[in-house]
PDB file of N, CA and C in Angstrom:
ATOM      1  N   SER A   1       0.838  -1.181   0.000  1.00 65.00           N
ATOM      2  CA  SER A   1       0.000   0.000   0.000  1.00 65.00           C
ATOM      3  C   SER A   1       0.881   1.242   0.000  1.00 65.00           C
ATOM      4  N   LEU A   2       0.401   2.281  -0.604  1.00 70.00           N
ATOM      5  CA  LEU A   2       1.143   3.546  -0.608  1.00 70.00           C
ATOM      6  C   LEU A   2       1.187   4.195   0.762  1.00 70.00           C
ATOM      7  N   GLU A   3       0.311   3.754   1.664  1.00 78.00           N
ATOM      8  CA  GLU A   3       0.283   4.331   3.006  1.00 78.00           C
ATOM      9  C   GLU A   3       1.432   3.829   3.874  1.00 78.00           C
ATOM     10  N   LEU A   4       1.968   2.662   3.549  1.00 77.00           N
ATOM     11  CA  LEU A   4       3.053   2.094   4.347  1.00 77.00           C
ATOM     12  C   LEU A   4       4.397   2.680   3.935  1.00 77.00           C
ATOM     13  N   PRO A   5       5.324   2.779   4.869  1.00 80.00           N
ATOM     14  CA  PRO A   5       6.673   3.217   4.483  1.00 80.00           C
ATOM     15  C   PRO A   5       7.348   2.152   3.625  1.00 80.00           C
ATOM     16  N   ALA A   6       8.323   2.577   2.869  1.00 76.00           N
ATOM     17  CA  ALA A   6       9.000   1.675   1.932  1.00 76.00           C
ATOM     18  C   ALA A   6       9.625   0.476   2.642  1.00 76.00           C
ATOM     19  N   SER A   7      10.066   0.644   3.862  1.00 80.00           N
ATOM     20  CA  SER A   7      10.698  -0.458   4.578  1.00 80.00           C
ATOM     21  C   SER A   7       9.706  -1.557   4.937  1.00 80.00           C
ATOM     22  N   ARG A   8       8.412  -1.247   4.980  1.00 82.00           N
ATOM     23  CA  ARG A   8       7.400  -2.246   5.330  1.00 82.00           C
ATOM     24  C   ARG A   8       6.653  -2.788   4.117  1.00 82.00           C
ATOM     25  N   ALA A   9       6.861  -2.201   2.944  1.00 83.00           N
ATOM     26  CA  ALA A   9       6.144  -2.649   1.742  1.00 83.00           C
ATOM     27  C   ALA A   9       7.112  -2.816   0.581  1.00 83.00           C
ATOM     28  N   LEU A  10       8.151  -3.597   0.817  1.00 86.00           N
ATOM     29  CA  LEU A  10       9.180  -3.774  -0.208  1.00 86.00           C
ATOM     30  C   LEU A  10       8.630  -4.422  -1.469  1.00 86.00           C
ATOM     31  N   GLY A  11       7.775  -5.417  -1.328  1.00 87.00           N
ATOM     32  CA  GLY A  11       7.212  -6.080  -2.494  1.00 87.00           C
ATOM     33  C   GLY A  11       6.379  -5.132  -3.335  1.00 87.00           C
ATOM     34  N   PHE A  12       5.542  -4.338  -2.682  1.00 87.00           N
ATOM     35  CA  PHE A  12       4.687  -3.397  -3.398  1.00 87.00           C
ATOM     36  C   PHE A  12       5.522  -2.378  -4.160  1.00 87.00           C
ATOM     37  N   TYR A  13       6.468  -1.773  -3.474  1.00 87.00           N
ATOM     38  CA  TYR A  13       7.291  -0.771  -4.141  1.00 87.00           C
ATOM     39  C   TYR A  13       8.212  -1.387  -5.189  1.00 87.00           C
ATOM     40  N   GLY A  14       8.599  -2.636  -5.004  1.00 90.00           N
ATOM     41  CA  GLY A  14       9.391  -3.319  -6.023  1.00 90.00           C
ATOM     42  C   GLY A  14       8.596  -3.516  -7.309  1.00 90.00           C
ATOM     43  N   ILE A  15       7.319  -3.909  -7.165  1.00 91.00           N
ATOM     44  CA  ILE A  15       6.468  -4.089  -8.340  1.00 91.00           C
ATOM     45  C   ILE A  15       6.209  -2.763  -9.036  1.00 91.00           C
ATOM     46  N   VAL A  16       5.942  -1.721  -8.260  1.00 90.00           N
ATOM     47  CA  VAL A  16       5.719  -0.393  -8.850  1.00 90.00           C
ATOM     48  C   VAL A  16       6.978   0.078  -9.573  1.00 90.00           C
ATOM     49  N   SER A  17       8.137  -0.139  -8.973  1.00 92.00           N
ATOM     50  CA  SER A  17       9.395   0.271  -9.608  1.00 92.00           C
ATOM     51  C   SER A  17       9.660  -0.521 -10.885  1.00 92.00           C
ATOM     52  N   ALA A  18       9.427  -1.825 -10.840  1.00 95.00           N
ATOM     53  CA  ALA A  18       9.646  -2.648 -12.031  1.00 95.00           C
ATOM     54  C   ALA A  18       8.705  -2.242 -13.156  1.00 95.00           C
ATOM     55  N   ALA A  19       7.449  -1.972 -12.833  1.00 94.00           N
ATOM     56  CA  ALA A  19       6.493  -1.550 -13.861  1.00 94.00           C
ATOM     57  C   ALA A  19       6.883  -0.204 -14.444  1.00 94.00           C
ATOM     58  N   THR A  20       7.354   0.705 -13.604  1.00 94.00           N
ATOM     59  CA  THR A  20       7.780   2.019 -14.088  1.00 94.00           C
ATOM     60  C   THR A  20       8.995   1.896 -14.999  1.00 94.00           C
ATOM     61  N   LEU A  21       9.967   1.103 -14.589  1.00 95.00           N
ATOM     62  CA  LEU A  21      11.160   0.909 -15.423  1.00 95.00           C
ATOM     63  C   LEU A  21      10.810   0.192 -16.729  1.00 95.00           C
ATOM     64  N   GLY A  22       9.908  -0.786 -16.650  1.00 91.00           N
ATOM     65  CA  GLY A  22       9.476  -1.468 -17.868  1.00 91.00           C
ATOM     66  C   GLY A  22       8.769  -0.530 -18.826  1.00 91.00           C
ATOM     67  N   GLY A  23       7.910   0.331 -18.299  1.00 88.00           N
ATOM     68  CA  GLY A  23       7.223   1.314 -19.134  1.00 88.00           C
ATOM     69  C   GLY A  23       8.189   2.296 -19.761  1.00 88.00           C
ATOM     70  N   ALA A  24       9.179   2.731 -18.992  1.00 90.00           N
ATOM     71  CA  ALA A  24      10.177   3.651 -19.536  1.00 90.00           C
ATOM     72  C   ALA A  24      11.005   2.971 -20.627  1.00 90.00           C
ATOM     73  N   ALA A  25      11.319   1.699 -20.433  1.00 91.00           N
ATOM     74  CA  ALA A  25      12.078   0.965 -21.447  1.00 91.00           C
ATOM     75  C   ALA A  25      11.262   0.801 -22.719  1.00 91.00           C
ATOM     76  N   LEU A  26       9.968   0.509 -22.576  1.00 86.00           N
ATOM     77  CA  LEU A  26       9.118   0.377 -23.763  1.00 86.00           C
ATOM     78  C   LEU A  26       8.941   1.717 -24.474  1.00 86.00           C
ATOM     79  N   ALA A  27       8.901   2.797 -23.719  1.00 85.00           N
ATOM     80  CA  ALA A  27       8.764   4.114 -24.333  1.00 85.00           C
ATOM     81  C   ALA A  27      10.003   4.479 -25.147  1.00 85.00           C
ATOM     82  N   ALA A  28      11.133   3.895 -24.796  1.00 89.00           N
ATOM     83  CA  ALA A  28      12.375   4.194 -25.505  1.00 89.00           C
ATOM     84  C   ALA A  28      12.508   3.388 -26.805  1.00 89.00           C
ATOM     85  N   THR A  29      11.604   2.459 -27.051  1.00 89.00           N
ATOM     86  CA  THR A  29      11.670   1.656 -28.266  1.00 89.00           C
ATOM     87  C   THR A  29      10.856   2.313 -29.377  1.00 89.00           C
ATOM     88  N   ASN A  30      10.914   1.715 -30.550  1.00 89.00           N
ATOM     89  CA  ASN A  30      10.151   2.217 -31.692  1.00 89.00           C
ATOM     90  C   ASN A  30       8.821   1.492 -31.878  1.00 89.00           C
ATOM     91  N   ILE A  31       8.392   0.744 -30.862  1.00 86.00           N
ATOM     92  CA  ILE A  31       7.140  -0.003 -30.956  1.00 86.00           C
ATOM     93  C   ILE A  31       5.974   0.968 -30.803  1.00 86.00           C
ATOM     94  N   ASP A  32       4.970   0.812 -31.666  1.00 87.00           N
ATOM     95  CA  ASP A  32       3.795   1.668 -31.629  1.00 87.00           C
ATOM     96  C   ASP A  32       2.978   1.383 -30.365  1.00 87.00           C
ATOM     97  N   PRO A  33       2.697   2.399 -29.533  1.00 84.00           N
ATOM     98  CA  PRO A  33       1.944   2.165 -28.295  1.00 84.00           C
ATOM     99  C   PRO A  33       0.531   1.636 -28.542  1.00 84.00           C
ATOM    100  N   ILE A  34      -0.111   2.042 -29.620  1.00 89.00           N
ATOM    101  CA  ILE A  34      -1.452   1.546 -29.916  1.00 89.00           C
ATOM    102  C   ILE A  34      -1.401   0.062 -30.259  1.00 89.00           C
ATOM    103  N   ARG A  35      -0.369  -0.356 -30.972  1.00 90.00           N
ATOM    104  CA  ARG A  35      -0.197  -1.775 -31.284  1.00 90.00           C
ATOM    105  C   ARG A  35       0.038  -2.579 -30.000  1.00 90.00           C
ATOM    106  N   MET A  36       0.832  -2.034 -29.082  1.00 87.00           N
ATOM    107  CA  MET A  36       1.041  -2.718 -27.807  1.00 87.00           C
ATOM    108  C   MET A  36      -0.270  -2.826 -27.034  1.00 87.00           C
ATOM    109  N   LEU A  37      -1.074  -1.762 -27.032  1.00 90.00           N
ATOM    110  CA  LEU A  37      -2.362  -1.776 -26.345  1.00 90.00           C
ATOM    111  C   LEU A  37      -3.294  -2.816 -26.962  1.00 90.00           C
ATOM    112  N   PHE A  38      -3.299  -2.903 -28.293  1.00 92.00           N
ATOM    113  CA  PHE A  38      -4.125  -3.885 -28.978  1.00 92.00           C
ATOM    114  C   PHE A  38      -3.731  -5.298 -28.575  1.00 92.00           C
ATOM    115  N   TRP A  39      -2.446  -5.605 -28.630  1.00 91.00           N
ATOM    116  CA  TRP A  39      -2.009  -6.961 -28.312  1.00 91.00           C
ATOM    117  C   TRP A  39      -2.166  -7.278 -26.829  1.00 91.00           C
ATOM    118  N   ALA A  40      -2.059  -6.282 -25.972  1.00 91.00           N
ATOM    119  CA  ALA A  40      -2.336  -6.514 -24.552  1.00 91.00           C
ATOM    120  C   ALA A  40      -3.793  -6.914 -24.349  1.00 91.00           C
ATOM    121  N   ALA A  41      -4.706  -6.284 -25.099  1.00 93.00           N
ATOM    122  CA  ALA A  41      -6.122  -6.639 -25.010  1.00 93.00           C
ATOM    123  C   ALA A  41      -6.368  -8.035 -25.560  1.00 93.00           C
ATOM    124  N   VAL A  42      -5.688  -8.408 -26.639  1.00 93.00           N
ATOM    125  CA  VAL A  42      -5.840  -9.749 -27.205  1.00 93.00           C
ATOM    126  C   VAL A  42      -5.353 -10.800 -26.206  1.00 93.00           C
ATOM    127  N   ILE A  43      -4.191 -10.579 -25.629  1.00 94.00           N
ATOM    128  CA  ILE A  43      -3.647 -11.521 -24.644  1.00 94.00           C
ATOM    129  C   ILE A  43      -4.564 -11.611 -23.430  1.00 94.00           C
ATOM    130  N   ASN A  44      -5.095 -10.475 -22.988  1.00 94.00           N
ATOM    131  CA  ASN A  44      -6.027 -10.460 -21.863  1.00 94.00           C
ATOM    132  C   ASN A  44      -7.268 -11.288 -22.171  1.00 94.00           C
ATOM    133  N   GLY A  45      -7.798 -11.183 -23.379  1.00 92.00           N
ATOM    134  CA  GLY A  45      -8.971 -11.957 -23.758  1.00 92.00           C
ATOM    135  C   GLY A  45      -8.698 -13.447 -23.803  1.00 92.00           C
ATOM    136  N   ILE A  46      -7.510 -13.832 -24.245  1.00 94.00           N
ATOM    137  CA  ILE A  46      -7.159 -15.249 -24.314  1.00 94.00           C
ATOM    138  C   ILE A  46      -6.959 -15.826 -22.919  1.00 94.00           C
ATOM    139  N   VAL A  47      -6.256 -15.095 -22.079  1.00 96.00           N
ATOM    140  CA  VAL A  47      -5.949 -15.577 -20.732  1.00 96.00           C
ATOM    141  C   VAL A  47      -7.197 -15.613 -19.848  1.00 96.00           C
ATOM    142  N   SER A  48      -8.154 -14.739 -20.117  1.00 95.00           N
ATOM    143  CA  SER A  48      -9.328 -14.663 -19.244  1.00 95.00           C
ATOM    144  C   SER A  48     -10.278 -15.842 -19.408  1.00 95.00           C
ATOM    145  N   VAL A  49     -10.193 -16.591 -20.501  1.00 95.00           N
ATOM    146  CA  VAL A  49     -11.103 -17.725 -20.701  1.00 95.00           C
ATOM    147  C   VAL A  49     -10.907 -18.798 -19.622  1.00 95.00           C
ATOM    148  N   PRO A  50      -9.701 -19.315 -19.405  1.00 95.00           N
ATOM    149  CA  PRO A  50      -9.574 -20.325 -18.344  1.00 95.00           C
ATOM    150  C   PRO A  50      -9.814 -19.747 -16.947  1.00 95.00           C
ATOM    151  N   ILE A  51      -9.529 -18.459 -16.770  1.00 95.00           N
ATOM    152  CA  ILE A  51      -9.754 -17.861 -15.457  1.00 95.00           C
ATOM    153  C   ILE A  51     -11.247 -17.788 -15.148  1.00 95.00           C
ATOM    154  N   ILE A  52     -12.058 -17.330 -16.096  1.00 94.00           N
ATOM    155  CA  ILE A  52     -13.492 -17.250 -15.847  1.00 94.00           C
ATOM    156  C   ILE A  52     -14.092 -18.646 -15.706  1.00 94.00           C
ATOM    157  N   ALA A  53     -13.579 -19.618 -16.458  1.00 93.00           N
ATOM    158  CA  ALA A  53     -14.072 -20.990 -16.313  1.00 93.00           C
ATOM    159  C   ALA A  53     -13.747 -21.536 -14.925  1.00 93.00           C
ATOM    160  N   ALA A  54     -12.548 -21.277 -14.440  1.00 92.00           N
ATOM    161  CA  ALA A  54     -12.174 -21.731 -13.096  1.00 92.00           C
ATOM    162  C   ALA A  54     -13.029 -21.043 -12.034  1.00 92.00           C
ATOM    163  N   MET A  55     -13.268 -19.757 -12.211  1.00 89.00           N
ATOM    164  CA  MET A  55     -14.113 -19.049 -11.255  1.00 89.00           C
ATOM    165  C   MET A  55     -15.532 -19.609 -11.255  1.00 89.00           C
ATOM    166  N   MET A  56     -16.037 -19.940 -12.433  1.00 89.00           N
ATOM    167  CA  MET A  56     -17.387 -20.493 -12.504  1.00 89.00           C
ATOM    168  C   MET A  56     -17.441 -21.879 -11.860  1.00 89.00           C
ATOM    169  N   LEU A  57     -16.384 -22.662 -11.981  1.00 87.00           N
ATOM    170  CA  LEU A  57     -16.343 -23.957 -11.304  1.00 87.00           C
ATOM    171  C   LEU A  57     -16.365 -23.779  -9.788  1.00 87.00           C
ATOM    172  N   VAL A  58     -15.676 -22.765  -9.296  1.00 84.00           N
ATOM    173  CA  VAL A  58     -15.654 -22.518  -7.856  1.00 84.00           C
ATOM    174  C   VAL A  58     -17.032 -22.123  -7.345  1.00 84.00           C
ATOM    175  N   VAL A  59     -17.680 -21.183  -8.023  1.00 83.00           N
ATOM    176  CA  VAL A  59     -18.969 -20.699  -7.528  1.00 83.00           C
ATOM    177  C   VAL A  59     -20.122 -21.619  -7.906  1.00 83.00           C
ATOM    178  N   SER A  60     -19.903 -22.580  -8.770  1.00 79.00           N
ATOM    179  CA  SER A  60     -20.938 -23.544  -9.105  1.00 79.00           C
ATOM    180  C   SER A  60     -20.816 -24.795  -8.250  1.00 79.00           C
ATOM    181  N   GLY A  61     -20.030 -24.699  -7.188  1.00 72.00           N
ATOM    182  CA  GLY A  61     -19.760 -25.849  -6.321  1.00 72.00           C
ATOM    183  C   GLY A  61     -21.000 -26.404  -5.668  1.00 72.00           C
ATOM    184  N   GLY A  62     -20.748 -27.386  -4.842  1.00 64.00           N
ATOM    185  CA  GLY A  62     -21.827 -28.152  -4.226  1.00 64.00           C
ATOM    186  C   GLY A  62     -22.564 -27.434  -3.112  1.00 64.00           C
ATOM    187  N   LYS A  63     -22.992 -28.227  -2.153  1.00 64.00           N
ATOM    188  CA  LYS A  63     -23.880 -27.754  -1.098  1.00 64.00           C
ATOM    189  C   LYS A  63     -23.131 -26.927  -0.056  1.00 64.00           C
ATOM    190  N   GLY A  64     -23.785 -25.905   0.435  1.00 60.00           N
ATOM    191  CA  GLY A  64     -23.253 -25.142   1.558  1.00 60.00           C
ATOM    192  C   GLY A  64     -22.096 -24.220   1.236  1.00 60.00           C
ATOM    193  N   ASP A  65     -21.818 -23.989  -0.022  1.00 61.00           N
ATOM    194  CA  ASP A  65     -20.726 -23.074  -0.366  1.00 61.00           C
ATOM    195  C   ASP A  65     -21.122 -21.643  -0.053  1.00 61.00           C
ATOM    196  N   LYS A  66     -20.194 -20.901   0.498  1.00 66.00           N
ATOM    197  CA  LYS A  66     -20.464 -19.498   0.783  1.00 66.00           C
ATOM    198  C   LYS A  66     -20.477 -18.673  -0.501  1.00 66.00           C
ATOM    199  N   LEU A  67     -19.866 -19.193  -1.569  1.00 70.00           N
ATOM    200  CA  LEU A  67     -19.798 -18.461  -2.824  1.00 70.00           C
ATOM    201  C   LEU A  67     -20.864 -18.897  -3.828  1.00 70.00           C
ATOM    202  N   ALA A  68     -21.819 -19.698  -3.385  1.00 72.00           N
ATOM    203  CA  ALA A  68     -22.827 -20.216  -4.312  1.00 72.00           C
ATOM    204  C   ALA A  68     -23.650 -19.074  -4.911  1.00 72.00           C
ATOM    205  N   LEU A  69     -23.879 -19.162  -6.207  1.00 77.00           N
ATOM    206  CA  LEU A  69     -24.642 -18.148  -6.923  1.00 77.00           C
ATOM    207  C   LEU A  69     -26.028 -18.662  -7.272  1.00 77.00           C
ATOM    208  N   PRO A  70     -26.975 -17.749  -7.482  1.00 84.00           N
ATOM    209  CA  PRO A  70     -28.272 -18.182  -8.009  1.00 84.00           C
ATOM    210  C   PRO A  70     -28.106 -18.714  -9.429  1.00 84.00           C
ATOM    211  N   LEU A  71     -29.084 -19.483  -9.848  1.00 86.00           N
ATOM    212  CA  LEU A  71     -29.011 -20.148 -11.152  1.00 86.00           C
ATOM    213  C   LEU A  71     -28.863 -19.154 -12.297  1.00 86.00           C
ATOM    214  N   TRP A  72     -29.540 -18.017 -12.241  1.00 90.00           N
ATOM    215  CA  TRP A  72     -29.473 -17.066 -13.347  1.00 90.00           C
ATOM    216  C   TRP A  72     -28.073 -16.464 -13.473  1.00 90.00           C
ATOM    217  N   LEU A  73     -27.384 -16.252 -12.350  1.00 88.00           N
ATOM    218  CA  LEU A  73     -26.012 -15.737 -12.428  1.00 88.00           C
ATOM    219  C   LEU A  73     -25.033 -16.808 -12.916  1.00 88.00           C
ATOM    220  N   LYS A  74     -25.267 -18.051 -12.490  1.00 88.00           N
ATOM    221  CA  LYS A  74     -24.432 -19.142 -13.012  1.00 88.00           C
ATOM    222  C   LYS A  74     -24.599 -19.264 -14.522  1.00 88.00           C
ATOM    223  N   SER A  75     -25.836 -19.157 -14.978  1.00 92.00           N
ATOM    224  CA  SER A  75     -26.099 -19.252 -16.416  1.00 92.00           C
ATOM    225  C   SER A  75     -25.408 -18.134 -17.183  1.00 92.00           C
ATOM    226  N   LEU A  76     -25.498 -16.923 -16.660  1.00 94.00           N
ATOM    227  CA  LEU A  76     -24.823 -15.795 -17.324  1.00 94.00           C
ATOM    228  C   LEU A  76     -23.311 -15.968 -17.316  1.00 94.00           C
ATOM    229  N   GLY A  77     -22.762 -16.447 -16.217  1.00 91.00           N
ATOM    230  CA  GLY A  77     -21.316 -16.663 -16.135  1.00 91.00           C
ATOM    231  C   GLY A  77     -20.830 -17.709 -17.111  1.00 91.00           C
ATOM    232  N   TRP A  78     -21.556 -18.843 -17.183  1.00 93.00           N
ATOM    233  CA  TRP A  78     -21.161 -19.885 -18.131  1.00 93.00           C
ATOM    234  C   TRP A  78     -21.368 -19.432 -19.571  1.00 93.00           C
ATOM    235  N   ALA A  79     -22.421 -18.647 -19.798  1.00 96.00           N
ATOM    236  CA  ALA A  79     -22.631 -18.120 -21.160  1.00 96.00           C
ATOM    237  C   ALA A  79     -21.474 -17.206 -21.558  1.00 96.00           C
ATOM    238  N   ALA A  80     -21.029 -16.372 -20.629  1.00 95.00           N
ATOM    239  CA  ALA A  80     -19.888 -15.494 -20.912  1.00 95.00           C
ATOM    240  C   ALA A  80     -18.634 -16.314 -21.195  1.00 95.00           C
ATOM    241  N   ALA A  81     -18.413 -17.367 -20.414  1.00 94.00           N
ATOM    242  CA  ALA A  81     -17.237 -18.219 -20.633  1.00 94.00           C
ATOM    243  C   ALA A  81     -17.292 -18.885 -21.998  1.00 94.00           C
ATOM    244  N   VAL A  82     -18.467 -19.378 -22.383  1.00 96.00           N
ATOM    245  CA  VAL A  82     -18.606 -20.038 -23.679  1.00 96.00           C
ATOM    246  C   VAL A  82     -18.419 -19.047 -24.823  1.00 96.00           C
ATOM    247  N   ILE A  83     -19.010 -17.861 -24.701  1.00 96.00           N
ATOM    248  CA  ILE A  83     -18.864 -16.848 -25.756  1.00 96.00           C
ATOM    249  C   ILE A  83     -17.407 -16.415 -25.888  1.00 96.00           C
ATOM    250  N   MET A  84     -16.740 -16.244 -24.753  1.00 95.00           N
ATOM    251  CA  MET A  84     -15.324 -15.863 -24.805  1.00 95.00           C
ATOM    252  C   MET A  84     -14.481 -16.971 -25.429  1.00 95.00           C
ATOM    253  N   ALA A  85     -14.775 -18.237 -25.081  1.00 96.00           N
ATOM    254  CA  ALA A  85     -14.023 -19.348 -25.666  1.00 96.00           C
ATOM    255  C   ALA A  85     -14.268 -19.437 -27.172  1.00 96.00           C
ATOM    256  N   LEU A  86     -15.516 -19.232 -27.598  1.00 96.00           N
ATOM    257  CA  LEU A  86     -15.800 -19.219 -29.031  1.00 96.00           C
ATOM    258  C   LEU A  86     -15.057 -18.091 -29.739  1.00 96.00           C
ATOM    259  N   THR A  87     -14.999 -16.946 -29.106  1.00 94.00           N
ATOM    260  CA  THR A  87     -14.289 -15.810 -29.695  1.00 94.00           C
ATOM    261  C   THR A  87     -12.801 -16.115 -29.851  1.00 94.00           C
ATOM    262  N   VAL A  88     -12.205 -16.709 -28.828  1.00 94.00           N
ATOM    263  CA  VAL A  88     -10.784 -17.072 -28.924  1.00 94.00           C
ATOM    264  C   VAL A  88     -10.588 -18.136 -30.002  1.00 94.00           C
ATOM    265  N   GLY A  89     -11.521 -19.089 -30.087  1.00 94.00           N
ATOM    266  CA  GLY A  89     -11.434 -20.103 -31.137  1.00 94.00           C
ATOM    267  C   GLY A  89     -11.531 -19.500 -32.526  1.00 94.00           C
ATOM    268  N   LEU A  90     -12.440 -18.552 -32.699  1.00 95.00           N
ATOM    269  CA  LEU A  90     -12.564 -17.877 -33.998  1.00 95.00           C
ATOM    270  C   LEU A  90     -11.326 -17.043 -34.315  1.00 95.00           C
ATOM    271  N   LEU A  91     -10.728 -16.446 -33.286  1.00 92.00           N
ATOM    272  CA  LEU A  91      -9.477 -15.708 -33.497  1.00 92.00           C
ATOM    273  C   LEU A  91      -8.386 -16.640 -33.994  1.00 92.00           C
ATOM    274  N   ALA A  92      -8.269 -17.791 -33.344  1.00 92.00           N
ATOM    275  CA  ALA A  92      -7.240 -18.763 -33.767  1.00 92.00           C
ATOM    276  C   ALA A  92      -7.537 -19.291 -35.164  1.00 92.00           C
ATOM    277  N   TRP A  93      -8.815 -19.540 -35.464  1.00 94.00           N
ATOM    278  CA  TRP A  93      -9.196 -20.048 -36.792  1.00 94.00           C
ATOM    279  C   TRP A  93      -8.914 -19.018 -37.875  1.00 94.00           C
ATOM    280  N   SER A  94      -9.148 -17.733 -37.568  1.00 93.00           N
ATOM    281  CA  SER A  94      -8.906 -16.699 -38.559  1.00 93.00           C
ATOM    282  C   SER A  94      -7.426 -16.475 -38.828  1.00 93.00           C
ATOM    283  N   ALA A  95      -6.579 -16.901 -37.897  1.00 87.00           N
ATOM    284  CA  ALA A  95      -5.138 -16.727 -38.078  1.00 87.00           C
ATOM    285  C   ALA A  95      -4.499 -17.857 -38.863  1.00 87.00           C
ATOM    286  N   LEU A  96      -5.274 -18.922 -39.126  1.00 86.00           N
ATOM    287  CA  LEU A  96      -4.727 -20.038 -39.903  1.00 86.00           C
ATOM    288  C   LEU A  96      -4.500 -19.619 -41.359  1.00 86.00           C
ATOM    289  N   PRO A  97      -3.475 -20.182 -41.977  1.00 81.00           N
ATOM    290  CA  PRO A  97      -3.205 -19.812 -43.375  1.00 81.00           C
ATOM    291  C   PRO A  97      -4.241 -20.313 -44.339  1.00 81.00           C
TER     292      PRO A  97
END
């Protein structure tokens, strides 16, 4: 947290410093920032499919779960996971020669 002194939040400040240095290094290259933003969104969409599926497995668990969702929310969550997986599949299919 930014509220803690640096001596008590070494991990946090290390991550902030690494991200800042990484951003400065990328700014020094000739890579188009819009292209980087586009590919970051593509990677985010691909990685989010297994994450949302895992989350839906957790909240769709059995009896007495504190994270149990109503049926309509489970349906929407699984529909989102399926639509995202189809989108990633279509992306991969469109990239084939």
